[in-house]
Amino acid sequence: MLERMNHTMHEETRQGEAYAPFVNDPSAYNKKFYIESYGCAMNFADSEIVASILNENGFGATRNFEEADLILINTCSIREKAEQTVRKRLTELRKVKKHNSGALIGVLGCMAERLKGKLLEEEKLVDMVVGPDAYRSLPDLITEAGTGQKAVNVLLSRDETYADISPVRLDSNGVAGFVSIMRGCNNMCSFCVVPFTRGRERSRDPHSIIRECTDLFNSGYREVTLLGQNVDSYYWVSENLNSTQINGVSANSPSTGGGRGEAVTFANLLEMVAMIDPLLRVRFSTSHPKDITDDVLFTMAKYENICKYIHLPVQSGSTRVLQLMNRTYTREWYMAKVDRIMEIMPDCGISSDIIAGFCTETEEDHQDTLSIMQHSKYDMSYMFFYSERPGTLAARRYQDDIPEAIKKRRLDEIVKLQNALSRESNLKDLGKTFKVLIEGNSKRSDQDWMGRSSQNKVIVFPKEQYQLNKGQYVMVKVHDCTGATLIGKIEP
Ligand code: SAH
Ligand code: SF4
Ligand code: F3S
């Protein structure tokens, strides 16, 4: 999923980046909550919904967990390591509770959903366990936990999208924001725990999405990333018989569903968001290769402000392994999809997720993964070795039979190849000029700006004498690169 993190290439790429929120006018609230998030961007976006629900109920955010009345951890179950990280953190927080005996500790998100009451009963690590579809019940659960009752709600829903809740932006740079457009996943990739922790796929009402994006734009944001586990299967059918017209874009007649109302596809939604304002950049994540259509690609090509960047996880380059993974495409089909993207948008950046050492993977399968990486010329990838997750199809059907040393060696080869591909991709950018959206100061110096190109590459450049601000666009000519970063100079 959507990535605002840097190009790190290890097992734990997506988790461990915890954050605490800004203090938002503490005097307005009589209690304080502290929240840390792990896992994918959807979890980070959910924490902003939780913050909104808590604000409404008299809790203000604090960055300091030692002074909090409520400590929340929004957790990830995607790999075993992700869960270990959270357990370690919970043990640390438990110690704080000893000093501050009034504080309640709650586990939110995917681990809460997977382990349910177990965290409360067997391990006694926490006071509250709340699954991803149960955040509206947080105020009641806090009251229950406060009186020493077991506070657990892990019910999954078929229709909860939190559409009406305005997220409270946490630790944001004020320029780029995430907007959830759907929840859950129906795909059942055999290695993946997400369908179990997040439930059935459902799409959010497009009106509420457009409203949220417009609000972000009006408060100074210049980039939105539309989030879902599989955004290309976004599909919303209006209840009304009237045609759905949002932002001047008419929705399609539904191809299925008996002719009631009008349907909004992901391509329609993208167009609606792109039309909010040409100054608002639009990104999205994640695309499942089987669902991304020509319609989406042509819509991307049509609007300058839809970023030319697709995260298109391949997982494996071997058709045999892809079949065991239940990804529903073959090696050839995936390569044809990459070719089609490049045909329609020759300047499009592509990145991937790759799993090394899935059940039964042979050296030949592994070579297929390396060669599909070469073919796709990924700018960047998130790379993992396979971690068996209890309850998944793969855990039930196949043996996790690749020894750890081999998994690691294969992952190492994948990482090395990706580093070479990233470098090649960056070298190709030398001498080119990119339109960069300024996100803030560079990490190293307040004399330099940091921003991104449409292709999602980080570009750092000196501020020089120009009076610019974050949230502005500027043309930057690239003359150098270090690791994952391009270095440039403002083009006057
Ligand atoms: N919905 C997104 C991915 C969500 S999970 C998609 O389909 O692309 C993010 C990534 O974690 C996956 O793409 C996969 O590469 C990796 N992943 C998921 N389950 C895993 C497991 N059991 N072991 C190792 N990596 C896994
Ligand atoms: Fe998991 Fe597959 Fe759904 Fe992605 S598409 S969340 S990998 S089941
Ligand atoms: Fe992790 Fe749940 Fe996201 S398992 S990757 S936080 S959907």
XYZ file of C-alpha atoms and ligand atoms in Angstrom:
533
model
C 0.000 0.000 0.000
C 0.748 3.582 -0.489
C 3.973 4.564 0.524
C 5.215 7.660 2.126
C 8.176 5.829 3.504
C 11.557 5.611 1.952
C 13.054 2.969 -0.141
C 14.078 0.527 2.582
C 14.235 -3.021 1.486
C 13.805 -5.333 4.381
C 11.323 -7.672 5.907
C 9.874 -5.013 8.106
C 9.605 -2.234 5.507
C 6.040 -1.343 6.267
C 5.887 -1.481 9.964
C 7.800 -0.046 12.843
C 7.263 3.529 11.684
C 5.224 4.499 14.656
C 4.046 8.011 15.136
C 2.273 10.110 17.669
C -0.090 12.917 16.831
C 0.213 16.654 17.206
C -1.325 18.118 20.290
C -4.516 19.730 19.060
C -5.527 22.469 21.476
C -5.300 20.418 24.691
C -7.456 22.883 26.632
C -10.517 21.851 24.600
C -10.466 18.329 26.040
C -10.569 16.953 29.529
C -8.743 13.695 28.737
C -5.771 12.757 26.636
C -5.125 9.922 24.216
C -1.908 8.745 22.641
C -1.885 6.652 19.464
C 0.821 4.788 17.591
C 0.272 3.184 14.182
C 1.947 0.243 12.476
C 1.423 -1.420 9.110
C -0.006 -0.027 5.913
C -1.348 3.396 5.003
C -4.886 2.176 5.594
C -4.021 1.714 9.247
C -2.569 5.218 9.423
C -5.747 6.555 7.810
C -7.855 4.588 10.306
C -5.951 6.177 13.205
C -7.123 9.557 11.892
C -10.716 8.311 12.040
C -10.140 7.050 15.572
C -8.698 10.464 16.511
C -11.829 12.121 15.168
C -14.125 9.811 17.166
C -12.072 10.426 20.318
C -12.023 14.215 19.833
C -15.814 14.131 19.658
C -15.795 12.325 22.985
C -13.604 14.683 24.958
C -10.162 13.179 24.290
C -7.405 15.395 22.923
C -4.231 13.984 21.375
C -0.881 13.963 23.129
C 2.565 13.009 21.891
C 3.643 11.943 25.342
C 2.229 8.557 26.351
C 3.261 9.085 29.961
C 0.578 11.722 30.419
C -2.141 9.883 28.457
C -5.392 8.568 29.930
C -5.723 6.270 26.943
C -2.876 4.599 25.052
C -3.772 3.036 21.703
C -1.726 0.932 19.323
C -3.068 0.409 15.819
C -1.527 -2.887 14.791
C -0.540 -4.974 11.756
C -0.569 -8.760 11.286
C 0.818 -9.021 7.774
C 3.998 -10.865 8.815
C 5.048 -12.506 12.050
C 7.687 -9.865 12.582
C 5.044 -7.114 12.482
C 3.236 -8.772 15.373
C 6.454 -9.282 17.337
C 7.226 -5.571 17.058
C 3.823 -4.723 18.521
C 4.131 -7.258 21.353
C 7.460 -5.777 22.346
C 5.977 -2.311 22.336
C 2.993 -3.440 24.402
C 5.294 -4.869 27.041
C 7.083 -1.508 27.233
C 3.825 0.403 27.501
C 2.641 -1.969 30.192
C 5.488 -0.681 32.363
C 4.216 2.876 31.952
C 0.855 1.725 33.161
C 2.466 0.732 36.440
C 3.402 4.386 37.056
C 0.188 5.781 35.657
C -2.308 3.263 36.945
C -5.324 5.087 35.550
C -4.237 4.740 31.931
C -6.110 2.295 29.715
C -4.236 0.456 26.965
C -6.077 -0.562 23.807
C -5.081 -2.627 20.801
C -6.710 -1.605 17.523
C -6.446 -2.882 13.966
C -5.465 -6.150 12.377
C -3.804 -7.875 15.344
C -6.866 -7.057 17.454
C -9.018 -8.690 14.799
C -6.791 -11.736 14.429
C -6.165 -12.455 18.098
C -9.447 -11.148 19.504
C -9.924 -11.669 23.236
C -6.679 -13.640 23.461
C -4.686 -10.452 23.990
C -6.900 -9.588 26.902
C -7.338 -12.932 28.546
C -4.232 -15.034 28.032
C -1.622 -12.373 27.781
C -3.135 -9.664 29.972
C -1.297 -7.100 27.925
C -4.193 -4.759 27.339
C -7.545 -3.448 28.587
C -9.306 -3.086 25.249
C -9.361 -4.921 21.914
C -11.026 -3.176 18.988
C -11.171 -4.472 15.409
C -11.000 -2.254 12.300
C -14.768 -2.077 11.774
C -15.620 -1.361 15.423
C -14.131 2.100 16.010
C -17.523 3.737 16.449
C -17.931 1.706 19.624
C -14.691 3.048 21.141
C -16.414 5.512 23.535
C -18.564 2.698 25.007
C -15.606 0.331 25.204
C -13.555 2.964 27.030
C -16.343 3.289 29.588
C -16.554 -0.491 29.982
C -12.804 -0.924 30.318
C -12.756 1.953 32.832
C -14.989 -0.066 35.142
C -12.759 -3.116 34.817
C -14.942 -5.035 32.343
C -13.568 -6.878 29.351
C -13.876 -4.468 26.459
C -13.746 -6.303 23.148
C -15.420 -5.534 19.839
C -14.035 -7.330 16.816
C -17.189 -7.569 14.726
C -16.486 -7.161 11.040
C -19.028 -5.311 8.959
C -20.249 -5.601 5.386
C -20.966 -1.906 5.008
C -18.913 0.191 7.462
C -16.785 2.737 5.567
C -16.730 5.566 8.170
C -17.834 7.713 5.239
C -19.370 10.423 7.425
C -16.407 10.809 9.787
C -13.948 13.587 8.988
C -10.505 12.278 9.837
C -8.358 14.397 12.147
C -5.026 14.660 10.321
C -2.227 13.318 12.505
C 1.385 14.283 12.060
C 0.684 15.435 8.527
C 2.952 17.696 6.503
C -0.169 19.630 5.463
C 0.553 18.919 1.803
C -0.164 15.236 1.150
C -3.068 13.327 2.717
C -4.517 9.820 2.554
C -8.177 9.209 1.767
C -9.704 5.742 2.194
C -12.027 4.869 -0.673
C -12.814 1.295 0.286
C -12.247 -1.255 3.033
C -11.624 -4.983 3.201
C -10.525 -7.359 0.461
C -12.249 -10.185 -1.413
C -9.193 -11.537 -3.126
C -7.976 -14.348 -0.943
C -4.349 -14.384 -2.025
C -3.304 -17.582 -0.278
C -0.454 -16.020 1.759
C -2.431 -13.045 3.014
C -4.113 -12.405 6.350
C -5.850 -9.166 5.267
C -9.170 -10.702 4.134
C -9.438 -12.215 7.640
C -8.489 -9.074 9.534
C -10.324 -6.536 7.390
C -13.311 -8.494 6.155
C -15.303 -8.205 2.940
C -14.580 -5.548 0.386
C -16.878 -2.522 0.338
C -16.643 0.805 -1.467
C -17.248 4.195 0.099
C -19.855 6.640 -1.203
C -18.114 8.779 -3.859
C -19.816 11.971 -2.647
C -18.128 11.654 0.737
C -14.777 10.943 -0.958
C -15.039 14.037 -3.146
C -16.079 16.094 -0.129
C -13.087 14.920 1.900
C -10.651 15.575 -0.973
C -12.165 19.026 -1.593
C -11.873 19.878 2.109
C -8.229 18.823 2.050
C -7.588 20.995 -0.998
C -9.337 23.967 0.607
C -7.191 23.626 3.708
C -3.997 23.775 1.672
C -3.331 20.147 0.766
C -2.051 19.608 -2.765
C -1.942 15.813 -2.978
C -4.360 13.033 -2.076
C -3.636 9.314 -2.162
C -6.772 7.229 -2.622
C -6.403 4.126 -0.492
C -7.698 0.585 -0.680
C -6.270 -2.935 -0.679
C -7.381 -3.227 -4.282
C -8.471 0.192 -5.537
C -9.207 -0.944 -9.084
C -12.152 -2.978 -7.903
C -13.772 0.145 -6.425
C -17.437 -0.045 -7.441
C -20.303 1.942 -6.049
C -23.921 1.780 -7.123
C -26.186 4.628 -6.186
C -29.472 3.883 -4.467
C -31.179 6.620 -6.454
C -32.672 6.200 -9.846
C -31.337 9.636 -10.799
C -28.033 9.651 -12.578
C -24.965 10.194 -10.449
C -23.236 13.401 -11.508
C -20.343 14.426 -9.388
C -17.892 17.113 -10.413
C -19.378 17.085 -13.877
C -18.499 13.422 -14.413
C -21.409 11.108 -15.162
C -21.279 7.655 -13.740
C -21.646 4.645 -15.980
C -24.693 2.510 -16.296
C -23.961 -0.545 -14.249
C -23.051 -3.555 -16.297
C -24.496 -5.740 -13.571
C -27.039 -5.287 -10.864
C -30.407 -5.133 -12.543
C -30.339 -1.529 -13.763
C -31.083 0.249 -10.452
C -29.204 3.493 -10.081
C -25.857 4.317 -11.622
C -22.442 2.852 -10.994
C -19.162 4.578 -10.242
C -16.028 2.663 -11.227
C -12.496 3.431 -10.094
C -11.784 5.184 -13.409
C -14.861 7.418 -12.848
C -13.794 8.159 -9.277
C -10.243 9.051 -10.318
C -11.613 11.487 -12.869
C -13.942 13.072 -10.311
C -11.078 13.617 -7.879
C -8.783 14.899 -10.633
C -11.417 17.487 -11.570
C -11.531 19.028 -8.092
C -8.635 21.282 -9.098
C -5.693 20.955 -11.502
C -3.430 21.914 -8.578
C -4.491 18.837 -6.591
C -2.326 15.839 -7.355
C -3.996 12.446 -7.216
C -2.281 9.170 -6.344
C -3.718 5.777 -5.492
C -2.658 2.517 -3.924
C -2.773 -0.467 -4.284
C -3.537 -1.814 -7.731
C -4.043 -5.520 -8.207
C -2.661 -6.337 -11.669
C -5.749 -8.378 -12.502
C -8.113 -5.424 -12.009
C -6.362 -2.371 -13.431
C -8.194 -1.555 -16.663
C -7.419 0.416 -19.819
C -10.099 2.827 -18.623
C -8.000 3.617 -15.550
C -4.833 3.938 -17.650
C -6.496 6.294 -20.155
C -7.939 8.396 -17.330
C -4.455 8.655 -15.824
C -3.042 9.700 -19.188
C -5.797 12.280 -19.721
C -5.196 14.283 -16.523
C -1.842 15.890 -15.848
C -2.600 15.977 -12.110
C -3.115 12.200 -11.838
C 0.389 11.043 -10.970
C 2.138 8.789 -13.427
C 2.987 6.123 -10.932
C 1.491 2.692 -10.309
C 2.242 0.349 -7.450
C 1.610 -3.003 -9.130
C 2.642 -5.829 -6.793
C 3.809 -8.884 -8.706
C 4.583 -11.141 -5.666
C 6.336 -13.756 -7.841
C 7.508 -14.096 -11.441
C 6.637 -17.778 -11.721
C 3.245 -18.746 -13.118
C 3.263 -21.910 -11.036
C 3.885 -19.994 -7.788
C 1.395 -17.269 -8.764
C -1.204 -19.980 -9.113
C -0.438 -21.349 -5.632
C -0.655 -17.782 -4.352
C -4.087 -17.477 -5.971
C -3.099 -14.248 -7.707
C -5.170 -15.240 -10.811
C -2.688 -13.908 -13.408
C 0.243 -15.567 -15.159
C 3.755 -14.291 -15.675
C 2.941 -13.443 -19.310
C -0.267 -11.649 -18.382
C 1.567 -9.486 -15.845
C 4.336 -8.628 -18.317
C 1.716 -7.668 -20.926
C 0.083 -5.381 -18.329
C 3.401 -3.635 -17.677
C 3.899 -3.241 -21.438
C 0.415 -1.791 -21.791
C 1.064 0.762 -19.033
C 4.289 1.848 -20.716
C 2.563 2.015 -24.099
C -0.163 4.338 -22.795
C 2.119 6.321 -20.430
C 5.765 6.034 -21.475
C 6.856 8.149 -18.489
C 4.976 6.083 -15.861
C 6.849 4.877 -12.777
C 6.109 1.332 -11.600
C 6.874 -0.283 -8.264
C 6.159 -3.690 -6.786
C 5.857 -6.007 -3.807
C 7.796 -9.237 -3.985
C 7.744 -12.318 -1.761
C 10.810 -14.601 -1.649
C 10.562 -18.243 -0.651
C 6.863 -18.958 -0.895
C 5.901 -22.641 -0.368
C 7.530 -25.007 -2.903
C 9.451 -22.192 -4.648
C 12.329 -23.696 -6.682
C 15.503 -21.997 -7.875
C 13.888 -21.808 -11.280
C 10.817 -20.035 -9.856
C 13.159 -17.628 -8.080
C 14.984 -16.930 -11.361
C 11.572 -16.175 -12.899
C 11.038 -13.545 -10.204
C 14.416 -11.976 -10.966
C 13.698 -11.916 -14.684
C 10.225 -10.414 -14.317
C 11.834 -7.651 -12.232
C 14.248 -7.017 -15.121
C 11.361 -6.912 -17.562
C 9.289 -4.540 -15.428
C 12.256 -2.281 -14.581
C 10.723 -1.385 -11.215
C 11.749 1.991 -9.832
C 11.273 0.623 -6.345
C 10.001 -2.498 -4.591
C 8.948 -3.658 -1.157
C 10.565 -7.039 -0.675
C 9.770 -9.655 1.939
C 10.454 -13.257 2.660
C 7.418 -15.430 3.087
C 6.000 -15.526 6.595
C 3.293 -18.097 7.193
C 0.142 -16.604 8.717
C -2.177 -18.841 10.732
C -5.560 -19.453 9.133
C -4.617 -18.381 5.600
C -5.185 -20.688 2.630
C -1.447 -21.247 2.257
C -1.058 -22.185 5.926
C -3.842 -24.729 5.576
C -2.872 -26.158 2.201
C 0.862 -25.930 1.741
C 3.940 -26.571 3.778
C 6.193 -23.616 4.543
C 9.049 -25.732 3.192
C 11.747 -23.290 2.104
C 14.495 -23.152 4.767
C 15.059 -19.704 6.243
C 18.632 -19.507 4.953
C 17.411 -20.033 1.398
C 14.588 -17.508 1.802
C 17.115 -14.975 3.042
C 19.573 -15.653 0.252
C 16.856 -15.297 -2.377
C 15.549 -12.128 -0.758
C 19.087 -10.816 -0.757
C 19.406 -11.435 -4.493
C 16.067 -9.728 -5.084
C 17.140 -6.704 -3.013
C 20.470 -6.483 -4.859
C 18.733 -6.588 -8.219
C 16.212 -3.978 -7.130
C 19.012 -1.682 -5.974
C 20.590 -1.981 -9.413
C 17.246 -1.337 -11.144
C 16.539 1.693 -8.942
C 19.954 3.049 -9.721
C 19.428 2.533 -13.456
C 16.074 4.245 -13.224
C 17.613 7.200 -11.382
C 20.504 7.495 -13.848
C 17.917 7.784 -16.630
C 16.478 10.831 -14.872
C 19.768 12.773 -14.901
C 19.430 15.860 -17.079
C 15.618 15.730 -17.032
C 13.359 18.405 -15.544
C 10.454 17.397 -13.278
C 7.499 19.220 -11.821
C 7.968 18.818 -8.075
C 5.406 19.356 -5.341
C 7.320 20.751 -2.352
C 6.565 18.775 0.824
C 8.934 20.539 3.225
C 12.566 20.896 4.233
C 14.892 18.066 3.307
C 15.856 15.784 6.171
C 19.452 16.947 6.066
C 19.174 20.717 5.764
C 16.680 23.553 6.087
C 18.477 25.197 3.170
C 17.085 22.460 0.884
C 13.545 21.571 -0.157
C 12.268 18.018 -0.511
C 9.433 17.056 -2.850
C 8.264 14.395 -5.260
C 7.946 14.028 -8.984
C 4.755 12.715 -10.542
C 6.574 9.352 -10.671
C 6.827 9.441 -6.866
C 10.582 9.907 -6.747
C 11.968 12.025 -3.941
C 13.879 15.050 -5.241
C 16.013 17.299 -3.012
C 17.175 20.719 -4.205
C 18.587 23.959 -2.733
C 16.081 26.707 -1.917
C 18.438 29.361 -3.358
C 17.030 32.893 -3.499
C 13.502 31.820 -4.511
C 10.656 32.616 -2.108
C 8.838 29.299 -2.236
C 6.735 27.396 0.263
C 5.667 23.841 0.882
C 2.576 22.997 -1.165
C 3.921 24.846 -4.211
C 4.995 23.337 -7.507
C 8.396 24.053 -8.996
C 10.336 22.798 -12.016
C 13.550 21.073 -10.952
C 16.363 19.815 -13.181
C 18.024 16.662 -11.875
C 21.821 16.498 -12.012
C 22.745 13.804 -9.497
C 21.393 10.985 -7.370
C 22.265 9.239 -4.109
C 20.624 5.918 -3.273
C 16.898 6.527 -3.501
C 17.028 10.331 -3.839
C 17.404 12.549 -6.884
C 19.336 15.809 -6.477
C 18.368 18.807 -8.556
C 18.363 22.561 -9.052
C 15.410 24.882 -9.605
C 14.903 25.670 -13.295
C 14.368 29.414 -13.389
N -3.470 -5.309 -1.033
C -2.146 -5.135 -1.385
C -1.126 -5.683 -0.429
C -1.344 -5.642 1.001
S -0.157 -6.469 1.953
C -1.954 -5.854 -2.675
O -2.637 -6.784 -2.974
O -1.046 -5.489 -3.354
C 1.369 -5.789 1.389
C 2.334 -6.788 0.893
O 2.774 -7.613 1.943
C 1.816 -7.763 -0.144
O 1.767 -7.216 -1.419
C 2.817 -8.884 -0.039
O 3.927 -8.666 -0.871
C 3.267 -8.815 1.400
N 2.741 -9.933 2.171
C 1.456 -10.211 2.444
N 1.359 -11.342 3.171
C 2.620 -11.806 3.352
C 3.179 -12.940 4.008
N 2.419 -13.837 4.587
N 4.523 -13.069 4.006
C 5.303 -12.156 3.399
N 4.835 -11.077 2.766
C 3.504 -10.892 2.732
Fe -3.949 -9.526 0.582
Fe -4.256 -10.185 -1.950
Fe -6.117 -8.715 -0.751
Fe -3.735 -7.654 -1.282
S -5.226 -8.364 -2.800
S -4.852 -7.496 0.636
S -2.356 -9.374 -1.011
S -5.582 -10.828 -0.274
Fe -1.088 -4.845 8.138
Fe -3.672 -4.856 8.337
Fe -2.512 -3.202 6.668
S -2.377 -6.633 8.353
S -0.670 -4.303 6.079
S -2.314 -3.181 8.853
S -4.461 -4.194 6.399
